[in-house]
Amino acid sequence: MLGTALSGIIILVQVAHASRGDSSNEYTGCYHICHFNNCSSSNDVAVYESSQSLSEKVLQWTCDDECRYNCMWQTTNVFVSRGYEVPQFFGKWPFVRVWGMQEPASVIFSVFNLLAHIIGLRRFRQSVPPFAPLYRLWQVHALICINAWTWSVIFHARDTPWTERMDYFCAFSMVLFSLFGLFVRLSGPRRWRRKEMIGVICGLFFTYHVWYLTRQKFDYGYNMKVNVLVGLLNGFGWISWAVPRVEKRPYARWCIFTVVGALSSMLLELGDFPPVFWAVDAHALWHLATAPLPFIWYKFLENDCLYLAQRGTGYDYKKQI
Ligand SMILES: [Zn+2]
């Protein structure tokens, strides 16, 4: 979906580097003591594992992770009691853990986005006849978005190098496929060879992107630049398509609203602040802000597919709904 595709850019700005919290003496001292006292023998680890809740086991929390989590809070309390600003740890704010989930608010708001796509896809299938032009294209895009938001839920529930990469790659797949969708929409009903060629180029570029980022240390800067570029092309491309058409086809306004909504929601990410109730930070709010956008986007797609179907056959499918 375009809204989430554009917004996907911002995820990539976050960089997992050492932060003030984890490089402080309070944190490093706490961690070493905790590790030595609780995780240095198999017996200690067995005692820790027996005390774990089911959700913590499922989300694969380890004894060391537990030390990191507890020391994060110990360090935060020290900073706050001394009147210092709330520190970040490994590029992230301290979040309270709920049922083993590291960033519960972002998990819930990612679920909202996921549900919005599932509902949007369902409505699209109910409203648009399967033989309408671009029917399959937008179904594939919806599935790509559902996959991406599933990984966003997983990543915010448990941040590991693997889940982080999957979140980034799947977010990029949304942005890139939306751009491909724009090319297909601009190409008109024929020109299959050109569409196939663009599809192959997009596929090859995605493969290169993933290969480049997995073969060495993750290059956050490159990843961000590529996503910003593809995202902006996408947003401005769709706006340039919709604005001249909105007078004759009022439904094109849903496309404009989605792009404007997606771009505006990105502003939330600029205001980085410590999490409210130790759960809701700017990133979580951004996920909340993008959740209604799929409804508007699918409304646009539905109307556009019906318009194309009507134009192609001279039959008004919308009257049959
Ligand atoms: Zn996120």
Coordinates of N, CA and C in Angstrom, one line a residue, residues 49 56 71 116 122 143 160 162 166 203 205 214 222 280 288 290 309:
E49 N 15.6 -20.0 33.2 CA 14.6 -20.6 32.2 C 13.4 -21.1 32.9
E56 N 7.6 -15.2 27.1 CA 9.1 -14.9 27.1 C 9.9 -16.0 26.4
C71 N 19.1 -4.2 33.6 CA 20.2 -3.1 33.7 C 19.8 -1.8 33.0
A116 N -5.8 -3.5 8.9 CA -6.4 -2.5 7.9 C -6.1 -3.1 6.5
R122 N -10.0 -7.6 1.6 CA -11.3 -8.3 1.6 C -12.4 -7.5 0.9
L143 N -0.9 -8.5 -0.5 CA -0.2 -9.6 0.2 C 1.2 -9.2 0.7
T160 N 15.8 -8.6 17.0 CA 17.0 -9.4 16.8 C 17.6 -9.0 15.4
W162 N 18.0 -10.7 12.9 CA 17.2 -11.4 11.9 C 15.9 -10.7 11.7
M166 N 14.4 -8.5 8.4 CA 13.2 -8.9 7.7 C 12.2 -7.7 7.7
G203 N 12.6 -6.7 -9.6 CA 12.9 -7.9 -9.0 C 14.4 -8.1 -8.8
F205 N 16.6 -5.6 -8.8 CA 17.1 -4.6 -7.9 C 16.9 -5.0 -6.4
T214 N 23.1 -8.1 3.1 CA 23.3 -9.3 4.0 C 24.7 -9.8 3.9
Y222 N 23.1 3.4 3.3 CA 22.7 3.0 2.0 C 21.2 2.7 1.9
V280 N 4.9 4.5 24.4 CA 4.5 5.2 23.2 C 5.5 6.3 22.8
L288 N 0.7 4.3 14.4 CA -0.7 4.5 14.6 C -1.3 5.4 13.6
T290 N -0.4 5.8 10.5 CA -0.5 5.2 9.1 C -1.7 4.2 9.1
A309 N -12.4 -1.2 -15.6 CA -13.3 -2.3 -16.1 C -14.4 -1.7 -16.9

